[in-house]
mmCIF file of C-alpha atoms in Angstrom:
data_model
loop_
_atom_site.group_PDB
_atom_site.id
_atom_site.type_symbol
_atom_site.label_atom_id
_atom_site.label_comp_id
_atom_site.label_asym_id
_atom_site.label_seq_id
_atom_site.Cartn_x
_atom_site.Cartn_y
_atom_site.Cartn_z
ATOM 1 C CA GLU A 1 99.043 109.319 110.675
ATOM 2 C CA THR A 2 96.875 106.598 112.157
ATOM 3 C CA LEU A 3 93.620 105.543 110.521
ATOM 4 C CA ASP A 4 90.932 103.865 112.649
ATOM 5 C CA TRP A 5 88.258 102.315 110.477
ATOM 6 C CA TRP A 6 85.220 100.407 111.663
ATOM 7 C CA GLY A 7 82.785 99.138 109.112
ATOM 8 C CA LEU A 8 80.747 96.384 107.559
ATOM 9 C CA ARG A 9 81.968 94.131 104.767
ATOM 10 C CA LEU A 10 80.031 91.755 102.571
ATOM 11 C CA ARG A 11 82.225 89.072 101.028
ATOM 12 C CA VAL A 12 81.336 86.484 98.402
ATOM 13 C CA ARG A 13 83.611 83.553 97.595
ATOM 14 C CA ALA A 14 83.433 80.766 95.048
ATOM 15 C CA HIS A 15 85.820 77.981 94.163
ATOM 16 C CA TRP A 16 86.095 75.284 91.539
ATOM 17 C CA GLN A 17 88.300 72.246 91.731
ATOM 18 C CA TRP A 18 88.184 70.433 88.417
ATOM 19 C CA ASP A 19 90.580 67.660 89.452
ATOM 20 C CA GLU A 20 92.905 66.785 92.349
ATOM 21 C CA ARG A 21 95.610 69.162 91.145
ATOM 22 C CA TRP A 22 93.906 72.358 89.934
ATOM 23 C CA ARG A 23 91.753 74.824 91.894
ATOM 24 C CA LEU A 24 90.394 78.278 91.049
ATOM 25 C CA GLU A 25 89.126 80.651 93.749
ATOM 26 C CA LEU A 26 87.250 83.921 93.166
ATOM 27 C CA GLU A 27 86.360 86.500 95.781
ATOM 28 C CA GLY A 28 84.553 89.828 95.723
ATOM 29 C CA TRP A 29 83.685 92.258 98.497
ATOM 30 C CA GLY A 30 82.037 95.565 99.231
ATOM 31 C CA GLU A 31 82.367 97.584 102.416
ATOM 32 C CA ARG A 32 80.963 100.678 104.113
ATOM 33 C CA SER A 33 82.342 102.523 107.128
ATOM 34 C CA VAL A 34 80.481 102.988 110.373
ATOM 35 C CA ARG A 35 83.200 105.178 111.908
ATOM 36 C CA THR A 36 86.421 106.566 110.425
ATOM 37 C CA ARG A 37 89.015 108.638 112.306
ATOM 38 C CA LEU A 38 92.389 109.872 111.075
ATOM 39 C CA ALA A 39 94.861 111.057 113.725
ATOM 40 C CA ALA A 40 97.740 113.244 112.532
ATOM 41 C CA ASP A 41 100.879 113.506 114.684
ATOM 42 C CA PHE A 42 102.780 116.754 114.102
ATOM 43 C CA HIS A 43 105.967 115.344 115.766
ATOM 44 C CA GLY A 44 106.392 117.904 118.533
ATOM 45 C CA VAL A 45 105.680 120.948 116.351
ATOM 46 C CA ALA A 46 102.014 121.058 117.372
ATOM 47 C CA SER A 47 99.461 118.941 119.203
ATOM 48 C CA ASN A 48 97.924 115.953 117.485
ATOM 49 C CA ALA A 49 94.716 116.524 115.550
ATOM 50 C CA THR A 50 92.039 113.964 114.772
ATOM 51 C CA VAL A 51 89.770 114.465 111.792
ATOM 52 C CA LYS A 52 86.713 112.407 110.909
ATOM 53 C CA PRO A 53 86.480 111.812 107.158
ATOM 54 C CA GLY A 54 83.032 111.436 105.669
ATOM 55 C CA ALA A 55 81.557 108.055 104.889
ATOM 56 C CA ALA A 56 84.059 105.624 103.466
ATOM 57 C CA GLY A 57 83.291 102.756 101.151
ATOM 58 C CA GLY A 58 85.133 100.357 98.975
ATOM 59 C CA GLN A 59 85.067 97.253 96.867
ATOM 60 C CA GLY A 60 87.505 94.690 95.631
ATOM 61 C CA ARG A 61 88.061 91.394 93.926
ATOM 62 C CA ALA A 62 90.649 88.663 94.034
ATOM 63 C CA VAL A 63 91.493 85.533 92.091
ATOM 64 C CA ALA A 64 93.764 82.600 92.952
ATOM 65 C CA LEU A 65 94.800 79.709 90.733
ATOM 66 C CA SER A 66 96.592 76.856 92.450
ATOM 67 C CA TRP A 67 98.252 73.673 91.282
ATOM 68 C CA CYS A 68 99.099 70.733 93.547
ATOM 69 C CA PRO A 69 101.725 68.466 91.969
ATOM 70 C CA SER A 70 101.439 66.242 95.071
ATOM 71 C CA PRO A 71 99.207 66.260 98.162
ATOM 72 C CA ARG A 72 101.893 68.091 100.209
ATOM 73 C CA TRP A 73 102.939 70.738 97.660
ATOM 74 C CA ARG A 74 100.891 73.650 96.322
ATOM 75 C CA VAL A 75 101.935 76.414 93.904
ATOM 76 C CA SER A 76 99.584 79.362 93.554
ATOM 77 C CA LEU A 77 99.237 82.521 91.500
ATOM 78 C CA THR A 78 97.095 85.230 93.097
ATOM 79 C CA GLY A 79 95.920 88.677 92.103
ATOM 80 C CA HIS A 80 93.752 91.349 93.701
ATOM 81 C CA ASP A 81 92.361 94.781 92.903
ATOM 82 C CA SER A 82 90.601 96.962 95.480
ATOM 83 C CA ARG A 83 89.534 100.575 95.865
ATOM 84 C CA GLN A 84 88.502 102.654 98.882
ATOM 85 C CA ARG A 85 86.929 106.108 98.940
ATOM 86 C CA TYR A 86 87.003 108.506 101.889
ATOM 87 C CA GLY A 87 84.888 111.662 102.100
ATOM 88 C CA GLU A 88 86.034 115.100 103.273
ATOM 89 C CA SER A 89 86.154 116.013 106.943
ATOM 90 C CA PRO A 90 85.272 119.217 108.745
ATOM 91 C CA ALA A 91 88.260 121.283 109.920
ATOM 92 C CA VAL A 92 89.528 120.800 113.495
ATOM 93 C CA PRO A 93 91.949 123.143 115.293
ATOM 94 C CA PHE A 94 95.459 122.132 116.350
ATOM 95 C CA VAL A 95 97.494 123.779 119.092
ATOM 96 C CA GLN A 96 101.118 124.920 119.205
ATOM 97 C CA ASN A 97 102.605 126.217 122.485
ATOM 98 C CA GLY A 98 99.150 126.433 124.055
ATOM 99 C CA GLN A 99 97.678 128.550 121.243
ATOM 100 C CA VAL A 100 95.497 127.569 118.312
ATOM 101 C CA ALA A 101 97.975 127.513 115.441
ATOM 102 C CA GLY A 102 95.722 126.459 112.595
ATOM 103 C CA SER A 103 93.310 123.808 111.494
ATOM 104 C CA ALA A 104 93.509 120.423 109.869
ATOM 105 C CA SER A 105 91.020 118.716 107.591
ATOM 106 C CA TYR A 106 90.921 115.752 105.263
ATOM 107 C CA PRO A 107 90.103 116.605 101.629
ATOM 108 C CA GLY A 108 88.760 113.156 100.719
ATOM 109 C CA SER A 109 90.555 110.586 98.601
ATOM 110 C CA VAL A 110 90.344 107.451 96.512
ATOM 111 C CA GLN A 111 92.977 104.789 97.125
ATOM 112 C CA ARG A 112 93.608 101.795 94.925
ATOM 113 C CA SER A 113 95.579 98.659 95.684
ATOM 114 C CA ARG A 114 96.602 96.084 93.096
ATOM 115 C CA GLY A 115 98.801 93.075 93.617
ATOM 116 C CA LEU A 116 100.071 89.912 92.012
ATOM 117 C CA GLY A 117 101.693 87.101 93.965
ATOM 118 C CA LEU A 118 103.311 83.731 93.477
ATOM 119 C CA GLY A 119 103.202 81.320 96.392
ATOM 120 C CA LEU A 120 104.570 77.938 97.383
ATOM 121 C CA SER A 121 103.089 75.921 100.272
ATOM 122 C CA VAL A 122 104.564 72.732 101.673
ATOM 123 C CA ASP A 123 102.973 70.584 104.388
ATOM 124 C CA TRP A 124 105.650 69.144 106.643
ATOM 125 C CA PRO A 125 104.927 65.911 108.504
#
């Protein structure tokens, strides 16, 4: 499957640095699709089919806390949580051996992504 998604995203970021060593960054976003297409490849069993899910939208947030023990070293702890929703699509036919063999559609879905990371950055001369 290949998902093509074109849309608009509004992103808001804020950061606080309360001394030379500590920094907190917050980010939030919301998005809405302009065009969404999902192409399914049936691996030689039938022709590919492309469905167009209904309007997609999503939102998310992220936080990063970083500590700089020296100007060249940075240790950071990051986390994010995001969610996307896709609407249903109308059915489209797919072909097998030159004949319509059935139809494909997308039932709609909600997908969530959460993550936590630990990073180390070093600036080399």
